[in-house]
Coordinates of N, CA, C and O in Angstrom, one line a residue:
G68 N 0.3 0.3 -17.6 CA 1.5 -0.2 -18.3 C 1.5 -1.7 -18.3 O 0.6 -2.4 -18.2
V69 N 2.7 -2.2 -18.5 CA 3.0 -3.6 -18.6 C 2.6 -4.3 -17.3 O 1.9 -5.4 -17.4
V70 N 2.9 -3.8 -16.2 CA 2.5 -4.4 -14.9 C 1.0 -4.6 -14.7 O 0.5 -5.6 -14.4
N71 N 0.3 -3.5 -15.0 CA -1.2 -3.6 -14.9 C -1.8 -4.5 -15.9 O -2.7 -5.2 -15.6
D72 N -1.2 -4.6 -17.1 CA -1.6 -5.6 -18.1 C -1.5 -7.0 -17.6 O -2.3 -7.9 -17.7
L73 N -0.3 -7.3 -17.0 CA 0.0 -8.6 -16.4 C -0.9 -8.9 -15.3 O -1.5 -10.0 -15.2
R74 N -1.2 -7.9 -14.4 CA -2.1 -8.2 -13.3 C -3.5 -8.5 -13.7 O -4.2 -9.3 -13.1
S75 N -4.0 -7.9 -14.8 CA -5.4 -8.1 -15.2 C -5.5 -9.2 -16.2 O -6.6 -9.5 -16.6
S76 N -4.5 -10.0 -16.5 CA -4.6 -11.0 -17.5 C -5.2 -12.3 -17.0 O -5.3 -13.2 -17.8
A77 N -5.5 -12.4 -15.7 CA -6.1 -13.7 -15.2 C -7.6 -13.8 -15.6 O -8.2 -14.9 -15.4
G78 N -8.2 -12.8 -16.1 CA -9.6 -12.9 -16.5 C -10.6 -12.9 -15.3 O -11.7 -13.4 -15.4
G79 N -10.2 -12.4 -14.2 CA -11.1 -12.3 -13.0 C -11.4 -13.6 -12.4 O -12.6 -13.8 -12.0
K80 N -10.5 -14.5 -12.3 CA -10.8 -15.8 -11.7 C -10.1 -15.9 -10.3 O -9.1 -15.2 -10.1
S81 N -10.6 -16.8 -9.5 CA -10.0 -17.0 -8.2 C -10.0 -18.5 -8.0 O -10.8 -19.3 -8.5
E82 N -9.0 -18.9 -7.2 CA -8.9 -20.3 -6.7 C -9.5 -20.4 -5.3 O -9.1 -19.6 -4.5
V83 N -10.4 -21.3 -5.1 CA -11.0 -21.5 -3.8 C -10.8 -22.9 -3.3 O -11.0 -23.9 -4.1
I84 N -10.3 -23.0 -2.1 CA -10.0 -24.3 -1.5 C -10.9 -24.5 -0.3 O -10.9 -23.6 0.5
W85 N -11.6 -25.6 -0.2 CA -12.4 -25.9 1.0 C -12.3 -27.3 1.4 O -12.0 -28.2 0.6
D86 N -12.7 -27.5 2.6 CA -12.7 -28.9 3.2 C -14.2 -29.3 3.2 O -15.0 -28.6 3.9
G87 N -14.5 -30.4 2.5 CA -15.9 -30.8 2.5 C -16.4 -31.2 1.1 O -17.0 -30.4 0.5
T88 N -16.0 -32.4 0.7 CA -16.4 -32.8 -0.7 C -17.9 -32.9 -0.9 O -18.4 -32.9 -2.0
T89 N -18.7 -33.1 0.3 CA -20.1 -33.2 0.2 C -20.8 -32.0 -0.4 O -21.9 -32.0 -0.9
A90 N -20.1 -30.8 -0.4 CA -20.6 -29.6 -0.9 C -20.5 -29.5 -2.4 O -21.1 -28.7 -3.1
L91 N -19.6 -30.3 -3.0 CA -19.3 -30.2 -4.4 C -20.5 -30.3 -5.4 O -20.7 -29.5 -6.3
P92 N -21.4 -31.2 -5.2 CA -22.6 -31.3 -6.1 C -23.4 -30.0 -6.0 O -24.0 -29.6 -7.1
A93 N -23.5 -29.3 -4.9 CA -24.3 -28.1 -4.8 C -23.7 -26.9 -5.5 O -24.4 -26.0 -5.8
V94 N -22.4 -26.9 -5.7 CA -21.7 -25.8 -6.2 C -21.1 -26.0 -7.6 O -20.5 -25.1 -8.2
A95 N -21.2 -27.3 -8.1 CA -20.5 -27.6 -9.3 C -20.8 -26.7 -10.5 O -20.0 -26.4 -11.3
G96 N -22.0 -26.2 -10.6 CA -22.4 -25.4 -11.7 C -21.8 -24.0 -11.7 O -21.8 -23.3 -12.7
L97 N -21.2 -23.6 -10.6 CA -20.5 -22.3 -10.4 C -19.0 -22.4 -10.8 O -18.4 -21.3 -11.0
L98 N -18.5 -23.6 -10.9 CA -17.0 -23.7 -11.0 C -16.6 -23.9 -12.5 O -17.3 -24.4 -13.3
T99 N -15.4 -23.3 -12.8 CA -14.9 -23.5 -14.1 C -14.0 -24.8 -14.2 O -13.9 -25.4 -15.2
E100 N -13.5 -25.2 -13.0 CA -12.8 -26.5 -12.9 C -12.6 -26.8 -11.4 O -12.7 -25.9 -10.6
S101 N -12.4 -28.1 -11.1 CA -12.2 -28.5 -9.7 C -11.4 -29.8 -9.7 O -11.4 -30.6 -10.6
H102 N -10.7 -29.9 -8.6 CA -9.9 -31.1 -8.3 C -10.1 -31.5 -6.8 O -10.1 -30.7 -6.0
V103 N -10.3 -32.8 -6.6 CA -10.5 -33.3 -5.3 C -9.3 -34.1 -4.8 O -8.8 -34.9 -5.6
A104 N -8.8 -33.9 -3.6 CA -7.7 -34.6 -3.0 C -8.2 -34.9 -1.5 O -8.2 -34.0 -0.7
G105 N -8.5 -36.2 -1.3 CA -9.1 -36.5 0.0 C -10.4 -35.8 0.2 O -11.3 -36.0 -0.6
N106 N -10.5 -35.0 1.3 CA -11.7 -34.3 1.6 C -11.6 -32.8 1.1 O -12.5 -32.0 1.4
L107 N -10.4 -32.4 0.6 CA -10.2 -31.1 0.1 C -10.6 -30.9 -1.4 O -10.3 -31.8 -2.2
V108 N -11.2 -29.8 -1.7 CA -11.6 -29.4 -3.0 C -10.8 -28.1 -3.4 O -10.9 -27.2 -2.6
R109 N -10.2 -28.2 -4.5 CA -9.5 -27.0 -5.1 C -10.2 -26.7 -6.4 O -10.3 -27.5 -7.3
A110 N -10.8 -25.5 -6.4 CA -11.7 -25.1 -7.6 C -11.3 -23.7 -8.1 O -10.8 -22.9 -7.4
T111 N -11.6 -23.5 -9.4 CA -11.5 -22.2 -10.0 C -12.9 -21.7 -10.3 O -13.8 -22.4 -10.8
V112 N -13.1 -20.4 -10.0 CA -14.4 -19.7 -10.1 C -14.2 -18.3 -10.7 O -13.2 -17.7 -10.4
T113 N -15.1 -17.9 -11.5 CA -15.1 -16.5 -12.0 C -15.4 -15.5 -10.9 O -16.0 -15.8 -9.9
R114 N -15.0 -14.3 -11.1 CA -15.3 -13.2 -10.2 C -16.8 -13.1 -9.9 O -17.2 -12.9 -8.8
E115 N -17.5 -13.2 -11.0 CA -19.0 -13.1 -10.9 C -19.7 -14.1 -10.1 O -20.7 -13.9 -9.5
S116 N -19.1 -15.3 -10.0 CA -19.6 -16.4 -9.3 C -19.1 -16.6 -7.9 O -19.6 -17.5 -7.1
L117 N -18.1 -15.8 -7.5 CA -17.4 -16.1 -6.3 C -18.3 -15.9 -5.1 O -18.3 -16.8 -4.2
D118 N -19.1 -14.8 -5.0 CA -20.0 -14.6 -3.8 C -21.0 -15.7 -3.7 O -21.3 -16.2 -2.6
S119 N -21.6 -16.1 -4.8 CA -22.5 -17.2 -4.8 C -21.9 -18.5 -4.3 O -22.5 -19.3 -3.5
L120 N -20.7 -18.8 -4.8 CA -20.0 -20.0 -4.3 C -19.8 -20.0 -2.8 O -20.0 -20.9 -2.1
L121 N -19.3 -18.8 -2.3 CA -19.0 -18.7 -0.9 C -20.3 -18.9 -0.1 O -20.3 -19.6 1.0
D122 N -21.4 -18.3 -0.5 CA -22.7 -18.5 0.1 C -23.1 -20.0 0.2 O -23.6 -20.5 1.2
K123 N -23.0 -20.6 -1.0 CA -23.4 -22.0 -1.0 C -22.5 -22.9 -0.1 O -23.0 -23.9 0.5
L124 N -21.2 -22.6 -0.1 CA -20.3 -23.4 0.8 C -20.7 -23.2 2.2 O -20.7 -24.2 3.0
R125 N -21.1 -22.0 2.6 CA -21.6 -21.8 4.0 C -22.8 -22.6 4.3 O -23.0 -23.2 5.3
Q126 N -23.8 -22.6 3.3 CA -25.0 -23.3 3.5 C -24.7 -24.8 3.6 O -25.5 -25.5 4.3
Q127 N -23.7 -25.3 3.0 CA -23.3 -26.7 3.0 C -22.4 -27.1 4.1 O -22.0 -28.2 4.3
N128 N -22.1 -26.1 5.0 CA -21.2 -26.3 6.2 C -19.8 -26.7 5.8 O -19.2 -27.5 6.5
A129 N -19.4 -26.3 4.6 CA -18.0 -26.6 4.2 C -17.1 -25.6 4.9 O -17.4 -24.5 5.2
T130 N -15.8 -26.0 5.2 CA -14.9 -25.2 5.8 C -14.0 -24.6 4.8 O -13.2 -25.3 4.1
L131 N -14.0 -23.3 4.7 CA -13.2 -22.5 3.7 C -11.7 -22.5 4.2 O -11.4 -22.2 5.3
V132 N -10.8 -22.9 3.2 CA -9.4 -22.9 3.5 C -8.7 -21.7 3.0 O -8.0 -21.0 3.7
S133 N -9.0 -21.3 1.7 CA -8.4 -20.1 1.1 C -9.2 -19.7 -0.1 O -9.8 -20.5 -0.8
V134 N -9.0 -18.4 -0.4 CA -9.5 -17.8 -1.6 C -8.4 -17.0 -2.2 O -7.9 -16.0 -1.5
T135 N -7.9 -17.3 -3.4 CA -6.7 -16.6 -3.9 C -7.0 -16.2 -5.4 O -7.3 -17.0 -6.2
P136 N -6.9 -14.8 -5.6 CA -7.1 -14.4 -7.0 C -6.0 -14.9 -7.9 O -4.8 -15.0 -7.4
L137 N -6.4 -15.4 -9.1 CA -5.4 -15.9 -10.0 C -4.8 -14.8 -10.9 O -5.6 -14.0 -11.4
R138 N -3.6 -14.9 -11.1 CA -2.9 -14.0 -12.0 C -2.3 -14.8 -13.1 O -1.9 -15.9 -13.0
G139 N -2.1 -14.1 -14.3 CA -1.4 -14.7 -15.4 C 0.1 -14.8 -15.1 O 0.6 -14.1 -14.3
T140 N 0.7 -15.7 -15.8 CA 2.2 -15.8 -15.7 C 2.9 -14.9 -16.7 O 2.3 -14.4 -17.6
L141 N 4.1 -14.7 -16.4 CA 4.9 -13.9 -17.4 C 5.0 -14.6 -18.7 O 4.9 -13.9 -19.8
E142 N 5.0 -15.9 -18.7 CA 5.0 -16.6 -20.0 C 3.8 -16.4 -20.8 O 3.8 -16.1 -22.0
E143 N 2.6 -16.4 -20.1 CA 1.3 -16.2 -20.8 C 1.3 -14.8 -21.4 O 0.8 -14.5 -22.5
Y144 N 1.7 -13.8 -20.6 CA 1.8 -12.4 -21.0 C 2.7 -12.2 -22.2 O 2.3 -11.6 -23.2
F145 N 3.8 -12.8 -22.2 CA 4.8 -12.7 -23.3 C 4.2 -13.3 -24.6 O 4.3 -12.8 -25.7
L146 N 3.6 -14.5 -24.5 CA 3.0 -15.2 -25.6 C 1.8 -14.3 -26.2 O 1.7 -14.2 -27.4
A147 N 1.0 -13.7 -25.4 CA -0.1 -12.9 -25.8 C 0.4 -11.7 -26.5 O -0.1 -11.3 -27.6
K148 N 1.4 -11.0 -26.0 CA 2.0 -9.8 -26.6 C 2.7 -10.2 -27.9 O 2.6 -9.4 -28.9
T149 N 3.4 -11.3 -28.0 CA 4.0 -11.7 -29.2 C 3.0 -12.0 -30.3 O 3.2 -11.6 -31.5
A150 N 1.9 -12.6 -30.0 CA 0.8 -12.9 -30.9 C 0.2 -11.6 -31.4 O 0.0 -11.4 -32.6
E151 N 0.0 -10.6 -30.5 CA -0.5 -9.3 -30.9 C 0.4 -8.6 -31.9 O 0.0 -8.1 -32.9
E152 N 1.7 -8.6 -31.6 CA 2.7 -8.0 -32.5 C 2.8 -8.6 -33.9 O 2.9 -8.0 -34.9
T153 N 2.7 -10.0 -33.9 CA 2.7 -10.7 -35.1 C 1.5 -10.3 -36.0 O 1.6 -10.1 -37.2
Q154 N 0.3 -10.2 -35.4 CA -0.9 -9.9 -36.1 C -0.8 -8.5 -36.6 O -1.3 -8.2 -37.7
E155 N -0.3 -7.6 -35.8 CA -0.1 -6.2 -36.3 C 0.8 -6.1 -37.5 O 0.5 -5.3 -38.4
K156 N 1.9 -6.8 -37.5 CA 2.8 -6.8 -38.6 C 2.2 -7.4 -39.9 O 2.5 -7.0 -41.0
E157 N 1.3 -8.4 -39.7 CA 0.7 -9.0 -40.8 C -0.5 -8.2 -41.3 O -1.2 -8.6 -42.3
G158 N -0.9 -7.1 -40.6 CA -2.0 -6.3 -41.0 C -3.4 -6.9 -40.5 O -4.4 -6.4 -40.9
A159 N -3.4 -7.9 -39.7 CA -4.6 -8.5 -39.2 C -5.1 -7.7 -38.0 O -4.3 -7.2 -37.2
P160 N -6.4 -7.5 -37.8 CA -6.9 -6.8 -36.6 C -6.6 -7.6 -35.4 O -6.6 -8.8 -35.4
V161 N -6.3 -6.8 -34.3 CA -6.0 -7.5 -33.0 C -7.2 -7.7 -32.2 O -8.1 -7.1 -32.2

């Protein structure tokens, strides 16, 4: 239903935060985006790349702070559903 649609709308991404910017060059190819603040790195990674990222962070002796699955917001869900309904009304394939 609607709740399951909302839960699955993040596209299988996770936010990973670790301490150790020296690991960033070794993992940069696995990340969809990253932000550095001091010695902390906050990065987004796809579900498919998460295990590889965690392995490389261990190899680089980075300290893992958190791994959080990303979820879509209600606003994103509403906009996507509104666009689908508009396309259906106009006869365009969804």
